[in-house]
Structures are given as structure tokens and as C-alpha cells.
Amino acid sequence: MKNERDHASIILKKGKEKPVINHHHWIFSGAIMAMPRCGAGDIVPVKSFSGDLLGHAYINPATSITARMINFDDASPLDSIRRAIQAALKLRKALFNERTTGYRLINAEGDGLPGLIADWYNGLIVLQVSTLGMERLKRVIVEILCKELNPIGIYEKSVMPGRAEEGLSDSTGVLYGTLNEPVEILESGIRFLVRVTDSQKTGFYFDQRQMRELVKDYAGRRRVLNCFSYTGAFTVCALKGGAMTVDSVDTSAEALQQAKENVTLNSCDTGLSRYFEADVFEFLRVTHDAYDFIILDPPAFAKKASDVVKACRGYKDINRSAIKRVQPGGIILTCSCSYHIDATLFQQVVFQASREAERNVRILQRHHLAPDHPVNIYHPEGEYLKSLVLYVE
Ligand code: SAH
């Protein structure tokens, strides 16, 4: 920047341009020398200290991530958004065939679209908007999605704690077309009924798709315990994989009811499955049934960085109980979707749990997010799910 002050752009502090040049989407308040004269949610050019244009971002001065980049060049921001959506859809077309009709269409920064999640439920799109900047772009996004995909309906389910920080209240409702619940989706040929309005997240955990394949592979002739079973996606896969029995445990009676429906829908032998409305921590302590395969897929115990110590205690607790309980030669699939607990820390927790359970434990496999949740190499913060397959002697 020379002598004239540029009032329309974000000007970064000297030396703070590197992450943006490296295509990282977030600009923290501490990196900004001067903010433009415009309102929260507006899209503005972003310039280095020396005045070079680095791209465009939408801003929200009320949040610590003050700006989020939507392109890294001089293209029109709306053109860039359209291209990013088209690229996201192209990837999904390459990943799935007609045997899978439910998946994540747009994975926020992973698809170059900060603040936006869109899931595809066999013709119905469920949107989650987490930032003010994206909220402003919602109409444009809906238009583009309608043009590209011709959906039956678009339903917004923007219910997340981060919205309050952005100055937004929760927002739900039909944005386009109609919503007929439940929707039925296919995943690798398996049928699932999904209720998007009265459910967790957008309705279904697509991020665990790879692990569901793995559960099918390991379940054969085993007695399976599916902890935190939600609507029974792992339960159905275990039964399809030839499990001798599958017990599902969740605190939500509605989720368990839907799990039963999904088991029936897939013509699985309903006599092989049982359902327990219970707290997993308690259930694992008191159950005396023998299991050869235990699945632990809890909700995120660490929602923020300050939760990490307590969350590790929770992960250790359930892993220790499962390792103690599983039969010799048994398998455990243990997962964590806490972003603040990385793969190394999670493995340390499982190490401690194994020591305390006094069993020999070996890692057979590691698994991560399903590929419709791409992680942008320039934005590794998109990685959150990690899983270990353990063999317990
Ligand atoms: N494994 C599931 C997703 C799990 S989501 C799938 O693949 O679809 C987490 C689930 O844990 C939710 O259904 C929630 O109701 C349940 N839950 C949360 N805390 C729990 C607890 N302490 N005991 C049992 N279930 C719990």
C-alpha cells in the first residue's frame, strides 16, 4: 500500500499474507491492519500490506475469524462460488453410482466454500449455513443448486452453536420445493430411512460410510455390540455382514425406534437384534453379555479446546470398558469425531485404556473421513474423524 488508504479492502499486516497466499480460508482479526468501510457479511477484496490483491473474502468483524476467503484471485466472487459448487458436484458424481443416493455434496472449506454444508438425500438437499457471510449468499446458493441438480426440495437446518457468535439465530425451513419425510436413501445398496427435521446433524452420518463397509467385513459370525447406535446404520451393516447378534445402545428412544425400522426395511432377521435405551458408560459397566465385536462411535466429547482433558477421560472410560469386556480374539472399532483430539492423542488415550484393561491390543486398521468429506490440503482444520480397528487378545 502506498500513501492512499484503500477503504474498500481488507489490508493485512506486514508479513501476514502467507497463509492467504497458501490458500488458507481463514483470516484472524490479529492479521488485519485495516478493515474496509462496509458492513458485516459483505464480500471485499483482500490485499497484502504492499497492496497486492490476494482474493476476496466475506467479513464479520464480530468473530475472531474476521474474514473467510471465497477466492484467491481477481475473479468475480459469485463466479468463484458457482465454480466451487460445480466442482463439488463433479467430485460426488465421480464417487457414487445409483447404489448410493445419500452423501455430502458440499463440505465447507473442503470444497472451497466456508460456512456451507449441503447433504444430498435422494433428491432432497439439506443445507447448513454456519456464518453470516454465507447466510447472505444463501439465495444465490439455492439458485445454483436448483439449476445444477433440480432437487425435489431444499431444506435448511442451520442449527449450530457457532451461529450465535456470528450474530445469527438458528434457522430451519423449506427453502425450495417440498419436504416429504422420512426420505429413503441407499448406501451401497442398503436402505435407510432418514428424518431430517427431527434428527441429529442433517439426519445421517455420511462421514462414517467407510467404517460401515468395514463393519460389514468384520461382523461375520460375531456377537456385535453397537454403542451410540443412533438410527442403526452400523447395526444394519453388521447384520448384513452376517453377525450372529447385534445389540444397539443409545440414550435416544426415537433413534432406537428408527434403528429397528431400518433393520426391518432391509429384511434383516429381526430376531438377531436387541435395543437398549441406556447410557453407554453405564451399560458397559453392568453388562455381562459376551461380545466379539464392539463399536464405539460416540458424539464429540470435546466440543471446544478447553474440553479436551475431560473428553479424554470419557474416551478412556468407554474404551477401557470395551477392551475389558470384549471376548479374546475380539474386535473393537473405536472412533472420535472431536476435532480438538487429534489422531495421536486419541491413540494415546486408547493406549492408556488398554493398559488399564490389562489386555494385549493391536491396531489392525485406521480409518478417516469418507471421501465425500474431502479435506482441503490448504485447510487441514477440516479433518476431525479418526477411528481405530483394534484386535484384543
Ligand atoms: N454411530 C452412529 C452415529 C452416532 S451419533 C451412526 O453411524 O449413525 C451419537 C449417538 O450417541 C446419538 O444417537 C446420541 O443419542 C447417542 N448418545 C450420546 N450420548 C450417549 C450416551 N452417553 N449413551 C448412549 N448414547 C449416547
Short mmCIF file of C-alpha atoms and ligand atoms in Angstrom, two decimals:
data_model
loop_
_atom_site.label_atom_id
_atom_site.label_comp_id
_atom_site.label_asym_id
_atom_site.label_seq_id
_atom_site.Cartn_x
_atom_site.Cartn_y
_atom_site.Cartn_z
CA MET A 1 0.00 0.00 0.00
CA LYS A 2 1.30 3.37 -0.93
CA ASN A 3 0.14 6.67 0.54
CA GLU A 4 -3.53 6.43 -0.39
CA ARG A 5 -5.71 4.49 2.01
CA ASP A 6 -7.85 1.80 0.33
CA HIS A 7 -11.17 1.94 2.13
CA ALA A 8 -12.82 -0.86 0.17
CA SER A 9 -10.43 -3.70 1.02
CA ILE A 10 -9.07 -5.65 3.95
CA ILE A 11 -5.40 -4.76 4.28
CA LEU A 12 -3.31 -7.37 6.04
CA LYS A 13 -0.47 -6.56 8.39
CA LYS A 14 3.05 -6.79 7.04
CA GLY A 15 4.11 -10.45 6.80
CA LYS A 16 0.59 -11.83 7.50
CA GLU A 17 -0.24 -12.62 3.87
CA LYS A 18 1.45 -16.04 3.79
CA PRO A 19 -1.50 -18.22 4.90
CA VAL A 20 -3.75 -16.50 2.36
CA ILE A 21 -1.16 -16.90 -0.39
CA ASN A 22 -1.15 -20.57 0.65
CA HIS A 23 -4.92 -20.67 0.10
CA HIS A 24 -5.94 -20.94 3.73
CA HIS A 25 -9.50 -19.70 4.04
CA TRP A 26 -9.41 -18.02 7.44
CA ILE A 27 -8.15 -14.55 8.33
CA PHE A 28 -7.98 -13.92 12.06
CA SER A 29 -8.51 -10.42 13.45
CA GLY A 30 -4.86 -10.22 14.55
CA ALA A 31 -3.65 -10.44 10.93
CA ILE A 32 -5.64 -7.43 9.78
CA MET A 33 -4.15 -3.94 9.62
CA ALA A 34 -7.20 -2.15 8.23
CA MET A 35 -10.80 -3.14 7.70
CA PRO A 36 -12.87 -1.74 4.84
CA ARG A 37 -15.76 0.63 5.39
CA CYS A 38 -18.57 -1.82 4.85
CA GLY A 39 -21.00 -3.99 6.71
CA ALA A 40 -20.70 -7.39 8.32
CA GLY A 41 -21.35 -10.14 5.78
CA ASP A 42 -20.13 -8.12 2.77
CA ILE A 43 -17.64 -9.54 0.27
CA VAL A 44 -14.49 -7.45 -0.06
CA PRO A 45 -11.07 -7.63 -1.74
CA VAL A 46 -8.20 -8.78 0.45
CA LYS A 47 -4.81 -7.14 -0.05
CA SER A 48 -1.35 -7.64 1.33
CA PHE A 49 0.45 -4.85 3.18
CA SER A 50 2.16 -3.92 -0.06
CA GLY A 51 -1.18 -3.64 -1.87
CA ASP A 52 -1.25 -6.89 -3.86
CA LEU A 53 -4.71 -8.34 -4.39
CA LEU A 54 -4.85 -11.80 -2.73
CA GLY A 55 -8.50 -12.61 -3.43
CA HIS A 56 -11.91 -11.91 -1.90
CA ALA A 57 -13.44 -12.72 1.45
CA TYR A 58 -16.68 -12.19 3.29
CA ILE A 59 -16.27 -10.46 6.61
CA ASN A 60 -17.71 -10.50 10.08
CA PRO A 61 -15.84 -8.16 12.45
CA ALA A 62 -17.73 -9.68 15.41
CA THR A 63 -15.90 -13.01 15.16
CA SER A 64 -12.27 -13.97 15.77
CA ILE A 65 -12.13 -15.36 12.23
CA THR A 66 -12.87 -11.93 10.83
CA ALA A 67 -12.79 -12.87 7.17
CA ARG A 68 -13.18 -16.09 5.18
CA MET A 69 -11.72 -16.27 1.70
CA ILE A 70 -14.04 -17.26 -1.11
CA ASN A 71 -11.47 -16.97 -3.87
CA PHE A 72 -7.76 -16.40 -4.22
CA ASP A 73 -7.66 -14.37 -7.40
CA ASP A 74 -9.30 -11.43 -9.14
CA ALA A 75 -12.30 -13.42 -10.41
CA SER A 76 -15.81 -12.29 -9.54
CA PRO A 77 -16.65 -13.85 -6.14
CA LEU A 78 -20.03 -15.09 -7.36
CA ASP A 79 -18.43 -16.80 -10.35
CA SER A 80 -15.96 -18.45 -7.99
CA ILE A 81 -18.78 -19.70 -5.77
CA ARG A 82 -20.62 -21.14 -8.79
CA ARG A 83 -17.44 -22.87 -9.96
CA ALA A 84 -16.73 -24.24 -6.48
CA ILE A 85 -20.23 -25.73 -6.30
CA GLN A 86 -19.89 -27.24 -9.77
CA ALA A 87 -16.52 -28.74 -8.81
CA ALA A 88 -18.02 -30.18 -5.61
CA LEU A 89 -20.84 -31.82 -7.58
CA LYS A 90 -18.43 -33.20 -10.17
CA LEU A 91 -16.43 -34.91 -7.42
CA ARG A 92 -19.57 -36.54 -5.96
CA LYS A 93 -20.67 -37.75 -9.40
CA ALA A 94 -17.27 -39.40 -9.74
CA LEU A 95 -17.54 -41.03 -6.29
CA PHE A 96 -21.03 -42.52 -6.35
CA ASN A 97 -23.33 -44.56 -8.54
CA GLU A 98 -27.05 -45.33 -8.26
CA ARG A 99 -26.41 -47.73 -5.35
CA THR A 100 -25.59 -44.74 -3.12
CA THR A 101 -28.16 -41.94 -3.11
CA GLY A 102 -27.20 -40.14 0.10
CA TYR A 103 -23.96 -38.23 0.56
CA ARG A 104 -22.38 -34.89 1.38
CA LEU A 105 -22.48 -32.60 -1.62
CA ILE A 106 -20.60 -29.64 -0.19
CA ASN A 107 -18.16 -29.88 2.69
CA ALA A 108 -17.44 -26.26 3.59
CA GLU A 109 -13.73 -25.36 3.26
CA GLY A 110 -13.08 -28.89 1.98
CA ASP A 111 -14.90 -27.75 -1.17
CA GLY A 112 -13.69 -24.16 -1.02
CA LEU A 113 -16.99 -22.90 0.42
CA PRO A 114 -16.51 -21.75 4.02
CA GLY A 115 -19.63 -21.80 6.16
CA LEU A 116 -21.64 -24.09 3.87
CA ILE A 117 -22.62 -27.72 4.20
CA ALA A 118 -25.05 -29.42 1.85
CA ASP A 119 -26.14 -33.03 2.06
CA TRP A 120 -27.97 -34.95 -0.64
CA TYR A 121 -30.81 -37.24 0.43
CA ASN A 122 -32.04 -38.86 -2.76
CA GLY A 123 -33.42 -35.66 -4.29
CA LEU A 124 -33.68 -33.61 -1.12
CA ILE A 125 -30.87 -31.21 -0.22
CA VAL A 126 -30.30 -30.28 3.41
CA LEU A 127 -28.30 -27.08 3.91
CA GLN A 128 -26.38 -25.96 6.96
CA VAL A 129 -25.13 -22.41 6.99
CA SER A 130 -22.77 -21.51 9.82
CA THR A 131 -21.59 -17.96 9.02
CA LEU A 132 -23.12 -14.57 8.36
CA GLY A 133 -21.26 -14.23 5.06
CA MET A 134 -22.72 -17.49 3.78
CA GLU A 135 -26.14 -16.57 5.16
CA ARG A 136 -26.08 -13.57 2.81
CA LEU A 137 -25.24 -15.86 -0.09
CA LYS A 138 -27.97 -18.37 0.69
CA ARG A 139 -30.32 -17.26 -2.07
CA VAL A 140 -27.58 -17.47 -4.68
CA ILE A 141 -26.56 -20.92 -3.39
CA VAL A 142 -30.16 -22.17 -3.60
CA GLU A 143 -30.44 -20.86 -7.17
CA ILE A 144 -27.23 -22.56 -8.24
CA LEU A 145 -28.17 -25.86 -6.56
CA CYS A 146 -31.62 -25.81 -8.20
CA LYS A 147 -30.10 -25.20 -11.61
CA GLU A 148 -27.39 -27.83 -11.24
CA LEU A 149 -29.34 -30.62 -9.52
CA ASN A 150 -33.05 -29.95 -9.98
CA PRO A 151 -33.82 -31.21 -6.45
CA ILE A 152 -37.27 -32.13 -5.12
CA GLY A 153 -36.68 -29.81 -2.20
CA ILE A 154 -34.08 -27.82 -0.31
CA TYR A 155 -34.46 -27.76 3.46
CA GLU A 156 -32.36 -25.56 5.68
CA LYS A 157 -31.25 -26.92 9.02
CA SER A 158 -28.89 -24.29 10.33
CA VAL A 159 -28.87 -25.24 13.99
CA MET A 160 -25.38 -24.96 15.38
CA PRO A 161 -23.76 -23.23 18.35
CA GLY A 162 -21.37 -21.24 16.09
CA ARG A 163 -24.22 -19.21 14.63
CA ALA A 164 -24.76 -17.22 17.82
CA GLU A 165 -21.16 -15.97 17.66
CA GLU A 166 -21.88 -14.86 14.10
CA GLY A 167 -24.88 -12.87 15.33
CA LEU A 168 -27.31 -15.34 13.77
CA SER A 169 -30.16 -17.24 15.35
CA ASP A 170 -30.97 -20.80 14.29
CA SER A 171 -32.79 -21.07 11.00
CA THR A 172 -34.81 -24.01 9.72
CA GLY A 173 -37.37 -24.44 6.97
CA VAL A 174 -38.05 -25.31 3.37
CA LEU A 175 -36.13 -23.01 1.02
CA TYR A 176 -37.34 -24.61 -2.19
CA GLY A 177 -39.79 -27.28 -3.31
CA THR A 178 -41.22 -29.75 -0.87
CA LEU A 179 -40.09 -31.87 2.04
CA ASN A 180 -41.59 -35.33 2.44
CA GLU A 181 -40.35 -37.23 5.44
CA PRO A 182 -38.93 -39.70 6.01
CA VAL A 183 -36.65 -39.79 2.98
CA GLU A 184 -35.26 -43.10 1.89
CA ILE A 185 -31.65 -43.27 0.77
CA LEU A 186 -29.43 -46.04 -0.44
CA GLU A 187 -25.88 -46.57 0.69
CA SER A 188 -24.04 -49.26 -1.23
CA GLY A 189 -27.43 -50.82 -1.85
CA ILE A 190 -28.53 -50.74 1.82
CA ARG A 191 -31.74 -48.79 2.52
CA PHE A 192 -32.03 -46.20 5.26
CA LEU A 193 -34.99 -44.06 6.29
CA VAL A 194 -33.90 -40.61 7.38
CA ARG A 195 -35.82 -37.92 9.19
CA VAL A 196 -34.06 -34.67 8.50
CA THR A 197 -36.13 -32.29 10.65
CA ASP A 198 -36.22 -34.21 13.92
CA SER A 199 -32.72 -35.68 13.98
CA GLN A 200 -29.08 -35.05 14.67
CA LYS A 201 -26.91 -33.07 12.26
CA THR A 202 -28.64 -33.19 8.87
CA GLY A 203 -30.09 -36.63 9.64
CA PHE A 204 -27.47 -39.22 8.79
CA TYR A 205 -23.74 -39.65 9.47
CA PHE A 206 -22.35 -39.87 5.97
CA ASP A 207 -18.83 -39.33 7.33
CA GLN A 208 -18.81 -42.93 8.65
CA ARG A 209 -19.53 -44.57 5.28
CA GLN A 210 -16.10 -46.18 5.01
CA MET A 211 -16.40 -47.60 8.50
CA ARG A 212 -19.78 -49.10 7.65
CA GLU A 213 -18.11 -51.11 4.90
CA LEU A 214 -15.55 -52.20 7.42
CA VAL A 215 -18.21 -53.23 9.95
CA LYS A 216 -19.78 -55.46 7.30
CA ASP A 217 -16.39 -57.09 6.78
CA TYR A 218 -15.70 -57.76 10.47
CA ALA A 219 -19.19 -58.64 11.70
CA GLY A 220 -19.45 -62.17 10.24
CA ARG A 221 -20.25 -64.82 12.89
CA ARG A 222 -19.62 -62.31 15.68
CA ARG A 223 -21.80 -61.11 18.53
CA VAL A 224 -21.82 -57.37 17.99
CA LEU A 225 -22.41 -54.51 20.41
CA ASN A 226 -23.13 -51.21 18.66
CA CYS A 227 -22.65 -48.38 21.19
CA PHE A 228 -24.08 -44.94 20.37
CA SER A 229 -26.08 -46.64 17.65
CA TYR A 230 -28.23 -43.65 16.60
CA THR A 231 -30.53 -44.82 13.76
CA GLY A 232 -28.77 -48.14 13.43
CA ALA A 233 -26.55 -47.64 10.39
CA PHE A 234 -23.82 -49.86 11.89
CA THR A 235 -26.47 -52.24 13.23
CA VAL A 236 -27.87 -52.90 9.75
CA CYS A 237 -24.37 -53.24 8.28
CA ALA A 238 -23.36 -55.73 10.97
CA LEU A 239 -26.48 -57.81 10.28
CA LYS A 240 -25.84 -57.63 6.52
CA GLY A 241 -22.28 -58.74 7.23
CA GLY A 242 -23.55 -61.92 8.89
CA ALA A 243 -23.40 -61.04 12.59
CA MET A 244 -24.77 -63.68 14.95
CA THR A 245 -26.46 -60.99 17.08
CA VAL A 246 -26.36 -57.20 17.27
CA ASP A 247 -27.20 -55.20 20.39
CA SER A 248 -27.69 -51.46 19.89
CA VAL A 249 -27.34 -48.94 22.72
CA ASP A 250 -28.38 -45.29 22.64
CA THR A 251 -29.94 -42.82 25.04
CA SER A 252 -32.45 -41.74 22.38
CA ALA A 253 -35.62 -43.84 22.22
CA GLU A 254 -36.56 -42.25 18.87
CA ALA A 255 -33.18 -43.12 17.36
CA LEU A 256 -33.55 -46.74 18.54
CA GLN A 257 -37.04 -46.90 17.06
CA GLN A 258 -35.64 -45.73 13.73
CA ALA A 259 -32.85 -48.28 14.03
CA LYS A 260 -35.48 -51.00 14.31
CA GLU A 261 -37.27 -49.60 11.24
CA ASN A 262 -34.03 -49.65 9.27
CA VAL A 263 -33.36 -53.25 10.26
CA THR A 264 -36.85 -54.25 9.11
CA LEU A 265 -36.57 -52.22 5.91
CA ASN A 266 -33.54 -54.25 4.89
CA SER A 267 -35.24 -57.59 5.54
CA CYS A 268 -32.70 -58.49 8.20
CA ASP A 269 -33.66 -61.17 10.69
CA THR A 270 -35.22 -59.02 13.43
CA GLY A 271 -34.73 -61.83 15.95
CA LEU A 272 -30.98 -61.25 15.91
CA SER A 273 -31.10 -57.68 17.21
CA ARG A 274 -31.87 -56.12 20.58
CA TYR A 275 -32.15 -52.46 21.52
CA PHE A 276 -31.20 -50.82 24.80
CA GLU A 277 -32.20 -47.30 25.74
CA ALA A 278 -29.27 -46.69 28.06
CA ASP A 279 -26.20 -44.65 28.81
CA VAL A 280 -23.22 -46.40 27.21
CA PHE A 281 -20.89 -45.62 30.14
CA GLU A 282 -23.31 -47.36 32.48
CA PHE A 283 -24.23 -50.15 30.05
CA LEU A 284 -20.62 -51.18 29.51
CA ARG A 285 -20.05 -51.34 33.26
CA VAL A 286 -23.05 -53.52 34.05
CA THR A 287 -23.50 -55.80 31.02
CA HIS A 288 -22.38 -59.38 31.40
CA ASP A 289 -23.14 -60.46 27.85
CA ALA A 290 -20.27 -61.69 25.74
CA TYR A 291 -19.38 -59.67 22.66
CA ASP A 292 -16.84 -60.40 19.92
CA PHE A 293 -17.11 -57.04 18.19
CA ILE A 294 -17.79 -53.74 19.95
CA ILE A 295 -18.39 -50.48 18.09
CA LEU A 296 -17.78 -47.19 19.89
CA ASP A 297 -18.91 -44.19 17.88
CA PRO A 298 -19.75 -41.53 20.46
CA PRO A 299 -20.71 -37.92 19.82
CA ALA A 300 -17.86 -35.39 20.04
CA PHE A 301 -16.88 -35.32 23.72
CA ALA A 302 -14.62 -32.28 23.12
CA LYS A 303 -16.70 -29.55 21.52
CA LYS A 304 -14.08 -26.91 22.32
CA ALA A 305 -10.37 -26.88 23.14
CA SER A 306 -10.99 -26.43 26.87
CA ASP A 307 -12.98 -29.72 26.95
CA VAL A 308 -10.01 -31.86 25.90
CA VAL A 309 -8.90 -33.19 29.29
CA LYS A 310 -12.42 -34.13 30.36
CA ALA A 311 -13.16 -35.59 26.93
CA CYS A 312 -10.04 -37.77 27.08
CA ARG A 313 -11.28 -39.15 30.38
CA GLY A 314 -14.58 -40.03 28.69
CA TYR A 315 -12.89 -41.72 25.73
CA LYS A 316 -10.58 -43.62 28.07
CA ASP A 317 -13.50 -44.75 30.18
CA ILE A 318 -15.55 -46.26 27.35
CA ASN A 319 -12.50 -47.74 25.62
CA ARG A 320 -11.25 -49.36 28.83
CA SER A 321 -14.69 -50.86 29.48
CA ALA A 322 -14.97 -52.14 25.91
CA ILE A 323 -11.45 -53.59 25.90
CA LYS A 324 -12.15 -55.34 29.22
CA ARG A 325 -15.47 -56.67 28.00
CA VAL A 326 -14.67 -57.92 24.50
CA GLN A 327 -14.02 -61.64 24.15
CA PRO A 328 -10.46 -62.87 23.47
CA GLY A 329 -9.79 -62.53 19.75
CA GLY A 330 -12.43 -59.79 19.60
CA ILE A 331 -12.56 -56.65 17.51
CA ILE A 332 -13.25 -53.08 18.59
CA LEU A 333 -13.98 -50.24 16.22
CA THR A 334 -13.34 -47.09 18.23
CA CYS A 335 -13.95 -43.62 16.85
CA SER A 336 -13.60 -40.00 17.83
CA CYS A 337 -15.14 -37.11 15.94
CA SER A 338 -13.68 -34.48 18.29
CA TYR A 339 -11.70 -32.07 16.16
CA HIS A 340 -9.70 -30.97 19.22
CA ILE A 341 -8.42 -34.51 19.86
CA ASP A 342 -6.08 -35.43 17.05
CA ALA A 343 -5.18 -38.94 15.90
CA THR A 344 -2.01 -39.07 18.03
CA LEU A 345 -3.78 -38.04 21.22
CA PHE A 346 -6.66 -40.42 20.51
CA GLN A 347 -4.22 -43.31 20.13
CA GLN A 348 -2.58 -42.35 23.43
CA VAL A 349 -5.96 -42.48 25.12
CA VAL A 350 -6.58 -45.95 23.67
CA PHE A 351 -3.08 -46.95 24.82
CA GLN A 352 -3.90 -45.92 28.40
CA ALA A 353 -7.28 -47.66 28.22
CA SER A 354 -5.54 -50.86 27.06
CA ARG A 355 -3.01 -50.70 29.92
CA GLU A 356 -5.74 -50.21 32.48
CA ALA A 357 -7.80 -53.04 30.99
CA GLU A 358 -4.65 -55.21 31.08
CA ARG A 359 -5.26 -56.73 27.65
CA ASN A 360 -2.99 -57.09 24.63
CA VAL A 361 -4.30 -54.76 21.98
CA ARG A 362 -3.16 -54.38 18.39
CA ILE A 363 -4.20 -51.87 15.78
CA LEU A 364 -5.43 -53.59 12.63
CA GLN A 365 -6.61 -50.59 10.67
CA ARG A 366 -7.07 -46.86 10.84
CA HIS A 367 -9.89 -45.05 9.18
CA HIS A 368 -10.78 -41.48 8.43
CA LEU A 369 -13.46 -39.39 6.87
CA ALA A 370 -15.41 -40.70 3.91
CA PRO A 371 -14.34 -39.18 0.58
CA ASP A 372 -17.44 -37.03 0.21
CA HIS A 373 -15.92 -35.10 3.16
CA PRO A 374 -12.76 -34.01 1.36
CA VAL A 375 -10.14 -32.20 3.43
CA ASN A 376 -8.64 -29.25 1.62
CA ILE A 377 -4.85 -29.67 1.72
CA TYR A 378 -4.58 -25.94 2.35
CA HIS A 379 -7.08 -26.10 5.19
CA PRO A 380 -6.29 -29.12 7.40
CA GLU A 381 -8.75 -27.91 10.06
CA GLY A 382 -11.40 -29.83 8.10
CA GLU A 383 -10.10 -33.13 9.49
CA TYR A 384 -11.95 -34.33 12.59
CA LEU A 385 -12.87 -38.02 12.43
CA LYS A 386 -10.45 -40.75 13.34
CA SER A 387 -11.04 -44.42 14.01
CA LEU A 388 -9.01 -47.44 15.02
CA VAL A 389 -9.84 -51.08 14.48
CA LEU A 390 -8.40 -52.98 17.43
CA TYR A 391 -7.73 -56.67 17.88
CA VAL A 392 -7.89 -57.66 21.52
CA GLU A 393 -6.22 -60.88 22.68
N1 SAH B 1 -22.84 -44.40 15.04
C1 SAH B 1 -23.93 -43.59 14.57
C2 SAH B 1 -23.78 -42.14 14.92
C3 SAH B 1 -23.65 -41.87 16.40
S1 SAH B 1 -24.16 -40.26 16.84
C4 SAH B 1 -24.08 -43.77 13.05
O1 SAH B 1 -23.16 -44.30 12.41
O2 SAH B 1 -25.12 -43.39 12.52
C5 SAH B 1 -24.09 -40.34 18.56
C6 SAH B 1 -25.26 -41.03 19.22
O3 SAH B 1 -24.90 -41.17 20.59
C7 SAH B 1 -26.57 -40.28 19.23
O4 SAH B 1 -27.58 -41.10 18.71
C8 SAH B 1 -26.87 -39.96 20.69
O5 SAH B 1 -28.25 -40.09 21.04
C9 SAH B 1 -26.07 -41.01 21.39
N2 SAH B 1 -25.57 -40.73 22.74
C10 SAH B 1 -24.98 -39.61 23.21
N3 SAH B 1 -24.53 -39.78 24.46
C11 SAH B 1 -24.84 -41.06 24.79
C12 SAH B 1 -24.60 -41.88 25.94
N4 SAH B 1 -23.95 -41.39 27.00
N5 SAH B 1 -25.03 -43.15 25.94
C13 SAH B 1 -25.68 -43.66 24.86
N6 SAH B 1 -25.91 -42.95 23.75
C14 SAH B 1 -25.50 -41.68 23.71
#
